[in-house]
Short mmCIF file of C-alpha atoms in Angstrom, two decimals:
data_model
loop_
_atom_site.label_atom_id
_atom_site.label_comp_id
_atom_site.label_asym_id
_atom_site.label_seq_id
_atom_site.Cartn_x
_atom_site.Cartn_y
_atom_site.Cartn_z
CA MET A 1 226.88 63.79 173.62
CA GLY A 2 228.50 65.23 170.57
CA PHE A 3 228.77 62.39 167.87
CA ASP A 4 232.36 61.75 167.49
CA PRO A 5 232.91 58.64 165.79
CA GLU A 6 237.11 58.59 167.33
CA CYS A 7 235.40 59.14 170.50
CA ILE A 8 233.12 56.62 170.49
CA ARG A 9 235.81 54.04 169.28
CA LYS A 10 237.26 55.09 173.20
CA ASP A 11 234.80 53.79 174.54
CA PHE A 12 234.41 50.43 173.05
CA PRO A 13 238.10 47.56 174.90
CA ILE A 14 237.91 46.19 171.85
CA PHE A 15 239.82 48.45 169.65
CA ASP A 16 242.62 48.89 172.09
CA LYS A 17 243.54 45.08 171.94
CA VAL A 18 242.73 44.26 168.20
CA ASP A 19 243.22 45.69 165.63
CA VAL A 20 240.69 44.93 163.18
CA ILE A 21 238.47 46.87 160.41
CA TYR A 22 234.48 45.68 162.25
CA PHE A 23 232.60 46.17 159.14
CA ASP A 24 229.76 43.09 160.43
CA ASN A 25 227.79 44.92 162.88
CA ALA A 26 224.91 43.02 160.50
CA ALA A 27 225.95 40.35 161.85
CA THR A 28 226.59 41.61 166.20
CA THR A 29 227.99 44.65 167.09
CA GLN A 30 230.49 45.40 169.61
CA LYS A 31 229.84 46.24 173.50
CA PRO A 32 231.01 49.80 175.45
CA LYS A 33 232.74 49.40 178.69
CA VAL A 34 229.43 50.56 180.24
CA VAL A 35 227.11 47.07 179.02
CA ILE A 36 230.36 44.99 179.90
CA ASP A 37 230.42 46.52 183.53
CA ALA A 38 227.13 47.06 183.68
CA VAL A 39 226.95 42.38 183.40
CA LYS A 40 230.37 42.44 185.72
CA GLU A 41 229.15 44.89 187.93
CA PHE A 42 225.18 42.90 188.47
CA TYR A 43 227.28 39.05 189.16
CA GLU A 44 229.37 40.43 191.19
CA GLU A 45 227.73 43.22 193.59
CA TYR A 46 223.80 41.66 192.96
CA ASN A 47 223.35 38.63 191.12
CA ALA A 48 220.75 36.15 192.50
CA ASN A 49 217.15 35.66 191.10
CA ILE A 50 214.40 37.59 190.68
CA HIS A 51 210.51 37.95 191.72
CA ARG A 52 211.30 35.19 194.61
CA GLY A 53 213.30 36.41 197.52
CA LEU A 54 212.33 38.40 199.34
CA HIS A 55 216.02 39.64 200.80
CA ASP A 56 217.98 42.88 199.08
CA LEU A 57 220.12 40.52 196.64
CA SER A 58 216.66 39.92 195.22
CA GLN A 59 214.54 43.01 195.71
CA ARG A 60 218.35 44.88 194.07
CA ALA A 61 217.64 42.03 190.51
CA SER A 62 214.42 41.77 190.80
CA GLU A 63 214.27 46.17 190.04
CA ALA A 64 217.10 45.71 187.72
CA TYR A 65 215.29 44.14 185.37
CA GLU A 66 212.79 44.93 185.95
CA LYS A 67 213.48 48.48 185.18
CA ALA A 68 215.33 47.33 181.71
CA HIS A 69 212.25 47.18 180.93
CA GLU A 70 211.29 50.35 181.61
CA VAL A 71 214.38 51.61 180.20
CA LEU A 72 213.84 49.61 176.62
CA ALA A 73 210.08 51.25 176.83
CA LYS A 74 211.22 54.48 176.58
CA PHE A 75 213.70 53.31 173.35
CA ILE A 76 211.42 52.98 171.17
CA ASP A 77 208.88 55.13 172.89
CA ALA A 78 206.25 52.58 173.62
CA LYS A 79 203.41 53.24 176.07
CA ASP A 80 203.40 50.95 178.56
CA TRP A 81 206.69 49.31 179.45
CA ARG A 82 204.11 45.70 180.15
CA GLU A 83 204.42 46.02 176.10
CA VAL A 84 208.03 44.67 176.00
CA ILE A 85 208.94 41.63 177.23
CA PHE A 86 212.21 39.93 177.07
CA VAL A 87 213.25 37.10 174.40
CA ARG A 88 216.36 35.33 173.72
CA ASN A 89 216.29 37.03 170.53
CA THR A 90 214.77 38.48 167.23
CA THR A 91 214.03 34.60 166.00
CA GLU A 92 212.39 33.53 169.35
CA ALA A 93 210.70 36.89 169.36
CA ILE A 94 209.37 35.86 166.00
CA ASN A 95 209.24 32.18 167.20
CA LEU A 96 206.93 33.56 169.94
CA VAL A 97 203.87 34.85 168.32
CA ALA A 98 203.91 32.22 165.27
CA TYR A 99 203.52 29.86 167.66
CA THR A 100 200.40 31.72 169.85
CA TRP A 101 199.14 34.29 167.86
CA GLY A 102 199.69 32.25 164.50
CA LEU A 103 198.18 29.25 166.27
CA LYS A 104 195.37 30.60 167.90
CA ASN A 105 194.86 32.72 164.81
CA LEU A 106 195.14 31.55 161.10
CA ARG A 107 192.93 28.75 160.02
CA LYS A 108 193.67 26.98 156.78
CA GLY A 109 192.73 29.22 153.65
CA ASP A 110 193.81 32.41 155.63
CA GLU A 111 197.08 34.50 154.20
CA VAL A 112 200.43 35.83 155.08
CA ILE A 113 202.12 37.81 154.02
CA VAL A 114 206.05 38.39 153.57
CA THR A 115 208.81 39.67 150.19
CA VAL A 116 211.28 37.51 149.45
CA MET A 117 213.60 40.35 151.27
CA GLU A 118 213.70 38.65 154.68
CA HIS A 119 215.64 36.46 156.70
CA HIS A 120 214.99 33.53 157.20
CA SER A 121 213.80 34.61 160.76
CA ASN A 122 210.80 35.72 159.73
CA LEU A 123 210.43 33.13 156.83
CA ILE A 124 210.81 30.23 158.95
CA PRO A 125 208.59 30.19 161.02
CA TRP A 126 205.38 31.34 159.35
CA TYR A 127 206.49 28.46 157.03
CA ILE A 128 205.79 26.32 159.74
CA VAL A 129 203.03 28.09 161.07
CA CYS A 130 201.33 27.03 158.09
CA LYS A 131 201.90 24.02 156.94
CA LYS A 132 200.84 23.70 160.66
CA THR A 133 197.39 24.83 159.89
CA GLY A 134 196.97 25.08 156.28
CA ALA A 135 197.05 29.04 156.10
CA ARG A 136 199.83 30.63 152.81
CA MET A 137 202.43 32.46 152.58
CA LYS A 138 202.76 34.67 150.31
CA PHE A 139 205.65 36.87 149.20
CA VAL A 140 205.77 40.11 148.01
CA ARG A 141 208.61 41.02 145.23
CA ILE A 142 210.71 43.18 145.13
CA ARG A 143 211.96 45.50 141.92
CA LYS A 144 215.97 43.98 140.75
CA GLU A 145 216.82 47.53 139.25
CA ASP A 146 217.04 48.80 143.14
CA GLY A 147 215.82 47.05 145.42
CA LEU A 148 213.34 48.68 146.74
CA LEU A 149 210.01 47.04 148.45
CA ASP A 150 207.35 46.69 145.01
CA TYR A 151 204.50 48.36 146.74
CA GLY A 152 202.35 48.04 144.05
CA HIS A 153 202.60 44.02 144.36
CA PHE A 154 202.15 44.21 147.83
CA GLU A 155 199.44 46.42 147.43
CA LYS A 156 197.83 44.04 145.20
CA SER A 157 198.36 41.02 147.31
CA LEU A 158 196.44 41.72 150.10
CA THR A 159 193.46 40.03 149.80
CA ASP A 160 190.20 39.85 152.28
CA ARG A 161 192.35 36.54 153.40
CA VAL A 162 194.95 37.93 154.35
CA ARG A 163 195.40 37.46 158.29
CA LEU A 164 199.34 39.33 158.41
CA VAL A 165 201.89 41.11 157.09
CA ALA A 166 205.18 40.04 158.77
CA ILE A 167 207.81 42.45 156.89
CA THR A 168 211.25 43.03 157.92
CA MET A 169 212.00 47.30 158.27
CA MET A 170 215.42 47.80 156.53
CA SER A 171 216.89 44.47 154.47
CA ASN A 172 220.03 42.56 156.14
CA VAL A 173 221.08 42.12 152.66
CA LEU A 174 220.82 45.12 150.62
CA GLY A 175 220.54 47.52 153.68
CA THR A 176 216.24 48.73 152.24
CA ILE A 177 214.77 50.84 154.41
CA ASN A 178 211.02 49.45 153.88
CA ASP A 179 208.60 52.19 154.86
CA ILE A 180 206.39 50.54 157.76
CA LYS A 181 204.28 53.14 157.76
CA ARG A 182 202.73 52.41 154.47
CA ILE A 183 202.41 49.02 154.83
CA VAL A 184 200.48 49.11 158.21
CA GLU A 185 198.10 52.02 156.51
CA ALA A 186 197.84 49.91 153.30
CA SER A 187 197.28 46.49 155.81
CA ARG A 188 194.92 48.42 158.65
CA LYS A 189 192.15 48.55 155.53
CA ILE A 190 191.74 44.62 155.41
CA GLY A 191 192.06 44.31 158.90
CA ALA A 192 195.65 42.61 158.51
CA LEU A 193 197.99 42.44 161.54
CA VAL A 194 201.16 44.14 160.99
CA LEU A 195 204.28 42.84 162.32
CA VAL A 196 207.74 44.29 162.03
CA ASP A 197 211.11 42.57 161.96
CA GLY A 198 213.21 45.45 163.77
CA ALA A 199 216.33 43.71 164.13
CA GLN A 200 218.34 45.55 161.52
CA ALA A 201 216.73 48.76 161.81
CA VAL A 202 216.27 49.38 165.67
CA PRO A 203 219.94 49.84 166.84
CA HIS A 204 220.05 51.94 163.39
CA MET A 205 217.53 54.53 163.27
CA PRO A 206 215.37 56.32 165.63
CA VAL A 207 211.94 53.74 166.05
CA SER A 208 208.49 55.16 167.88
CA VAL A 209 205.86 51.91 167.91
CA ARG A 210 203.61 54.70 168.21
CA GLU A 211 204.69 56.43 165.50
CA LEU A 212 204.84 53.33 163.26
CA GLY A 213 201.44 51.79 164.52
CA ALA A 214 202.07 48.03 163.71
CA ASP A 215 201.08 45.65 166.23
CA PHE A 216 204.55 43.37 166.29
CA LEU A 217 208.20 45.03 166.56
CA ALA A 218 210.59 41.75 167.03
CA PHE A 219 214.99 43.22 168.02
CA SER A 220 217.95 41.55 169.42
CA GLY A 221 220.27 43.28 171.88
CA HIS A 222 223.98 42.00 170.52
CA LYS A 223 222.83 44.03 167.60
CA MET A 224 222.76 47.30 169.44
CA LEU A 225 225.62 46.66 171.76
CA GLY A 226 224.40 43.96 174.53
CA PRO A 227 224.57 41.47 175.25
CA THR A 228 224.21 38.42 172.96
CA GLY A 229 221.40 35.95 174.09
CA ILE A 230 218.73 38.88 174.86
CA GLY A 231 215.84 40.20 172.14
CA VAL A 232 212.84 42.00 172.73
CA LEU A 233 209.39 41.35 171.10
CA TRP A 234 206.95 44.21 171.31
CA SER A 235 203.17 44.32 171.50
CA ARG A 236 200.36 46.12 171.98
CA ILE A 237 198.53 45.25 176.44
CA ASP A 238 195.36 43.82 173.79
CA ILE A 239 196.96 41.66 171.60
CA LEU A 240 199.06 40.20 174.74
CA GLU A 241 196.68 39.53 176.40
CA GLU A 242 194.67 37.82 174.20
CA MET A 243 197.74 35.48 173.14
CA GLU A 244 198.33 32.31 174.64
CA PRO A 245 201.89 31.88 176.77
CA PHE A 246 204.44 30.22 174.89
CA GLN A 247 206.33 28.37 177.31
CA GLY A 248 204.97 27.42 180.38
CA GLY A 249 207.17 27.47 183.62
CA GLY A 250 207.73 29.68 186.29
CA ASP A 251 207.22 33.53 186.99
CA MET A 252 204.61 33.40 184.00
CA ILE A 253 202.11 32.20 185.88
CA ARG A 254 199.89 33.92 188.55
CA SER A 255 199.03 30.12 191.01
CA VAL A 256 198.66 26.63 190.52
CA ARG A 257 196.00 25.42 192.15
CA TRP A 258 195.64 22.17 193.39
CA ILE A 259 191.77 21.20 192.52
CA ASP A 260 189.74 17.92 192.36
CA ASN A 261 193.08 16.19 191.36
CA TYR A 262 194.60 18.38 188.36
CA ILE A 263 196.23 21.41 187.76
CA GLU A 264 194.55 25.06 187.62
CA PRO A 265 196.75 27.93 186.11
CA LYS A 266 196.29 31.20 186.46
CA TRP A 267 198.57 32.87 183.72
CA ASN A 268 201.35 36.15 185.32
CA GLU A 269 200.27 39.69 184.45
CA LEU A 270 202.36 41.09 181.34
CA PRO A 271 205.05 40.85 180.83
CA TRP A 272 206.09 38.00 182.80
CA LYS A 273 202.96 35.66 181.45
CA PHE A 274 205.81 35.43 178.16
CA GLU A 275 208.68 35.02 180.19
CA ALA A 276 208.41 32.16 181.75
CA GLY A 277 211.47 30.27 184.29
CA THR A 278 214.45 32.18 184.62
CA PRO A 279 215.25 35.02 182.58
CA ASN A 280 218.28 35.49 181.17
CA ILE A 281 218.64 39.16 183.88
CA ALA A 282 222.50 40.65 183.84
CA GLY A 283 221.24 40.23 180.03
CA GLY A 284 218.34 42.43 180.24
CA ILE A 285 220.41 44.83 182.27
CA GLY A 286 223.07 44.57 179.75
CA LEU A 287 220.47 45.72 177.45
CA SER A 288 219.20 48.81 179.26
CA ARG A 289 222.70 50.30 179.44
CA ALA A 290 223.50 49.91 175.57
CA ALA A 291 219.44 51.58 175.36
CA GLU A 292 221.27 54.14 177.23
CA TYR A 293 223.95 54.88 175.83
CA LEU A 294 222.82 54.75 173.03
CA MET A 295 219.91 57.23 173.78
CA LYS A 296 222.64 59.03 175.20
CA ILE A 297 224.26 59.77 171.74
CA GLY A 298 220.40 60.36 169.96
CA MET A 299 219.67 57.67 167.89
CA ASN A 300 218.79 60.65 164.71
CA ASN A 301 222.88 61.29 165.41
CA VAL A 302 223.36 57.36 164.75
CA ARG A 303 221.27 57.51 161.49
CA LYS A 304 223.13 60.51 159.95
CA HIS A 305 226.50 59.11 161.24
CA GLU A 306 225.46 55.85 159.05
CA LYS A 307 224.16 57.61 156.45
CA LYS A 308 227.71 59.57 155.59
CA LEU A 309 229.24 56.20 155.73
CA THR A 310 227.21 54.18 153.92
CA ALA A 311 226.85 57.63 150.96
CA TYR A 312 231.34 57.35 150.89
CA ALA A 313 231.15 54.05 150.38
CA LEU A 314 228.97 53.75 147.82
CA LYS A 315 230.88 57.18 146.08
CA ARG A 316 234.08 55.11 146.69
CA LEU A 317 232.89 51.59 145.07
CA GLN A 318 231.83 53.38 142.43
CA GLU A 319 235.16 53.77 141.19
CA LEU A 320 235.19 49.99 141.43
CA GLU A 321 232.52 50.08 139.26
CA GLU A 322 234.08 47.63 136.61
CA LYS A 323 235.65 45.14 139.41
CA VAL A 324 232.88 45.55 142.11
CA GLU A 325 229.31 44.39 142.31
CA VAL A 326 226.90 46.55 144.72
CA TYR A 327 223.59 45.75 144.83
CA GLY A 328 220.40 47.46 147.14
CA PRO A 329 219.49 50.87 146.01
CA ARG A 330 221.36 53.42 145.46
CA ARG A 331 219.70 56.45 147.52
CA VAL A 332 221.12 56.56 151.26
CA GLU A 333 217.56 57.86 152.44
CA ASN A 334 215.94 54.78 151.26
CA ARG A 335 218.88 52.43 152.56
CA GLY A 336 221.10 52.16 155.93
CA GLY A 337 225.00 51.14 156.61
CA ILE A 338 224.56 47.89 155.05
CA ILE A 339 226.15 47.00 151.66
CA SER A 340 226.30 43.87 150.12
CA PHE A 341 228.65 43.17 147.37
CA ASN A 342 230.27 40.33 144.68
CA VAL A 343 233.98 40.91 143.62
CA ARG A 344 233.38 40.04 139.17
CA GLY A 345 235.48 36.73 139.04
CA LEU A 346 235.56 36.26 143.32
CA ASN A 347 233.28 33.86 145.28
CA PRO A 348 231.87 35.96 147.77
CA HIS A 349 233.99 33.87 150.92
CA VAL A 350 236.93 34.16 148.85
CA THR A 351 236.87 38.22 149.03
CA ALA A 352 235.99 38.01 152.61
CA MET A 353 238.50 36.01 153.81
CA LEU A 354 241.40 37.78 151.79
CA LEU A 355 238.82 40.84 153.54
CA ASN A 356 240.50 39.41 156.94
CA HIS A 357 243.94 38.82 155.82
CA TYR A 358 243.87 42.72 155.62
CA LYS A 359 242.02 42.19 158.92
CA ILE A 360 238.64 43.75 157.15
CA ALA A 361 236.25 41.75 159.37
CA VAL A 362 232.79 40.97 157.14
CA ARG A 363 230.74 38.53 156.44
CA SER A 364 229.89 36.10 153.00
CA GLY A 365 226.97 33.67 151.59
CA PHE A 366 223.85 33.77 151.75
CA HIS A 367 223.41 36.00 154.83
CA CYS A 368 220.12 34.04 156.11
CA ALA A 369 218.51 35.61 153.53
CA GLN A 370 219.26 32.71 150.80
CA PRO A 371 215.78 33.42 149.35
CA LEU A 372 216.41 36.96 148.68
CA HIS A 373 220.01 36.14 146.79
CA GLU A 374 218.23 33.70 144.58
CA PHE A 375 215.66 36.34 143.62
CA LEU A 376 218.89 38.15 142.05
CA GLY A 377 220.14 35.37 140.60
CA LEU A 378 223.09 35.66 143.41
CA LYS A 379 223.83 31.90 143.49
CA GLU A 380 227.11 31.91 145.42
CA GLY A 381 225.49 34.93 147.65
CA SER A 382 227.72 38.64 148.05
CA THR A 383 229.75 40.01 150.80
CA ARG A 384 228.57 42.10 152.78
CA ALA A 385 229.82 45.05 154.69
CA SER A 386 228.18 46.75 157.56
CA PHE A 387 228.73 49.59 159.78
CA TYR A 388 228.32 51.47 163.38
CA ILE A 389 228.62 54.46 165.46
CA TYR A 390 232.07 53.37 165.77
CA ASN A 391 233.20 53.26 162.14
CA THR A 392 234.95 55.69 160.33
CA VAL A 393 235.64 57.94 156.74
CA GLU A 394 239.08 56.64 156.87
CA GLU A 395 238.57 53.00 158.01
CA ILE A 396 235.93 53.00 153.94
CA ASP A 397 239.58 54.10 152.73
CA THR A 398 241.26 51.72 153.71
CA PHE A 399 238.72 48.85 152.70
CA VAL A 400 237.67 49.98 149.38
CA GLU A 401 241.27 50.39 148.24
CA THR A 402 241.45 46.70 149.85
CA LEU A 403 238.98 45.70 147.83
CA ALA A 404 240.39 47.15 144.76
CA ARG A 405 243.51 44.94 145.42
CA ILE A 406 242.14 42.16 145.79
CA ALA A 407 240.32 42.53 142.24
CA LYS A 408 243.75 43.79 140.78
CA GLU A 409 245.60 40.24 142.24
CA TYR A 410 242.98 37.65 143.03
CA THR A 411 240.54 38.19 139.58
CA MET B 1 248.52 11.12 153.33
CA ARG B 2 245.30 12.19 154.53
CA THR B 3 243.08 13.79 151.51
CA ILE B 4 240.84 16.77 151.45
CA ASP B 5 238.73 16.77 148.58
CA LEU B 6 236.38 19.79 148.86
CA ARG B 7 235.20 19.41 144.90
CA LYS B 8 231.54 18.80 145.77
CA LYS B 9 229.20 21.81 147.10
CA GLY B 10 226.44 21.58 148.60
CA GLU B 11 223.34 23.73 148.49
CA GLY B 12 224.17 26.30 151.71
CA CYS B 13 226.46 28.87 152.01
CA THR B 14 228.22 27.41 155.20
CA ASP B 15 229.35 25.02 152.55
CA HIS B 16 231.57 25.85 150.38
CA PRO B 17 234.99 25.40 150.15
CA VAL B 18 236.63 28.01 152.29
CA VAL B 19 234.16 27.46 154.72
CA ARG B 20 234.70 23.99 154.50
CA LEU B 21 238.20 24.11 154.72
CA SER B 22 238.49 26.81 157.48
CA LYS B 23 236.86 24.81 160.02
CA LEU B 24 238.35 20.86 158.68
CA LEU B 25 242.32 23.21 159.04
CA SER B 26 240.81 23.25 163.04
CA SER B 27 241.91 18.99 163.24
CA ILE B 28 244.84 18.60 161.39
CA GLU B 29 247.42 17.52 164.51
CA ARG B 30 251.31 19.45 164.22
CA GLY B 31 252.85 17.32 162.33
CA GLU B 32 250.62 16.73 159.98
CA SER B 33 250.48 16.53 156.16
CA VAL B 34 247.88 16.73 153.95
CA LYS B 35 246.11 16.93 150.46
CA ILE B 36 243.65 19.72 149.55
CA ILE B 37 241.98 20.05 146.26
CA VAL B 38 239.52 22.39 145.20
CA PHE B 39 238.17 24.22 142.08
CA LYS B 40 239.93 26.86 141.09
CA GLU B 41 236.95 28.37 140.96
CA ASP B 42 235.39 28.20 144.03
CA ILE B 43 239.43 29.06 145.65
CA PRO B 44 242.43 30.45 143.12
CA ALA B 45 245.47 28.99 143.88
CA LYS B 46 247.02 32.34 144.51
CA ALA B 47 244.19 32.91 147.22
CA LEU B 48 244.21 29.25 148.57
CA GLN B 49 248.28 29.58 149.78
CA LEU B 50 248.00 32.76 151.36
CA PHE B 51 244.82 31.27 153.51
CA LEU B 52 246.71 28.51 153.66
CA LYS B 53 249.23 30.01 154.97
CA SER B 54 247.45 32.35 156.42
CA ARG B 55 246.11 29.78 158.98
CA GLY B 56 249.27 29.06 159.91
CA PHE B 57 250.77 26.23 157.37
CA ARG B 58 253.56 24.92 155.40
CA VAL B 59 253.12 24.51 151.58
CA LEU B 60 254.89 21.96 150.25
CA ASP B 61 253.50 21.97 146.67
CA LEU B 62 250.69 23.98 144.79
CA LYS B 63 249.46 22.10 141.35
CA ASP B 64 247.61 24.52 139.64
CA ARG B 65 245.82 22.20 137.30
CA GLU B 66 243.18 23.00 135.10
CA GLY B 67 240.55 23.97 136.64
CA GLU B 68 241.90 23.06 139.86
CA VAL B 69 244.11 23.18 142.88
CA GLU B 70 245.69 19.94 144.54
CA ALA B 71 248.20 21.93 147.73
CA GLN B 72 250.02 19.71 150.33
CA VAL B 73 250.12 21.58 153.08
CA LEU B 74 252.51 20.52 156.02
CA LYS B 75 251.09 21.98 159.78
CA PRO B 76 254.97 22.05 162.01
#
């Protein structure tokens, strides 16, 4: 498939029905017809519970759901599909690791390294688990001038008490892309594991877990054209086998024997050990269709297109330098298609509300990264525009011109 | 007449007057008129007016005072 955003837009029914410039892709993406159809097809043609029935519908549903794991494994270049666990979203994936690996392995005095650019989803689970275990969190700074991670500070923070480094691959505010390979290499030297929050990176650039070398990768389906309520936790089989289950219930057990008036459960094999109860079958199938759609386009093409849009948007926003303050790295090589900004003299929520009046959808506030905003001195937050495959240069022109008008008329 | 006073702000991003106002506007019944008070630095008068109109309200009166904006609106 060649890459033409105008052509791609035709795959998204919402753009035929709603007149909007959709720049809120870091929050959630629109869905192509193939994904909507996959979900609809499941419910209309083979809806059944998985792994529990001998009838044809259950067999078909089980096969489709299992195949969905294989597709996602291929999408992130995993060695084995059993390394792919379906969860609700990135938040649940990180909580799974925190409550299983974290509670088992963290002790009083141990350290968990995070960065100030993390989403609350990669802060709060560690805050809770550190509080329970007596471990402590250490925060790696970013460089205020360009939003890049302070690698020197990171390397200095690596002590022999560090058990885990939990870091985002791409900031959901600044768009900063972190050098995960470098983080992994340094962490390996002290025997710390690395958890990567891939919520913003996985949908927008090629990500190979084998190349990254990290131990955990978490991402959400709804940010990569898939349905809401489905996401992925990836880890290596040896780590997953060592971990205790996150939740108990059906499908995560192989057997529950009744012995001496007590129960003796045996955990199921991977990945089912971590997928208790009836899963989001339709969501998993829809997500696999989204991954196939993206693979057909090519993740290199996705990244290339977003680099082009981001470079163009940054250049055009420079024209408004006196009125609009833009945050994050200046070089597109170091950032994804996320641009957070503030119109000087205007609250970010008011800016978003005004943009909405002109049919431009953006997000405002702290974007679930309040510590980062406070670190940067942005007490009111920021307004964020974020791009995806169906966005165009023309939309950026309209956005920048509207922003100029808002800055002129409302400040 | 009910008064929606949004001059007190919390610490979270959903506590901003625009976000709170957006939610509160949905609770206003047809035919009801309310008074809205905000700090100008939170929502400038012109922006407030535009916001209320875009949500289908008729602005009956708008006072742009020192540091504050007071709007009397009606949901037709």
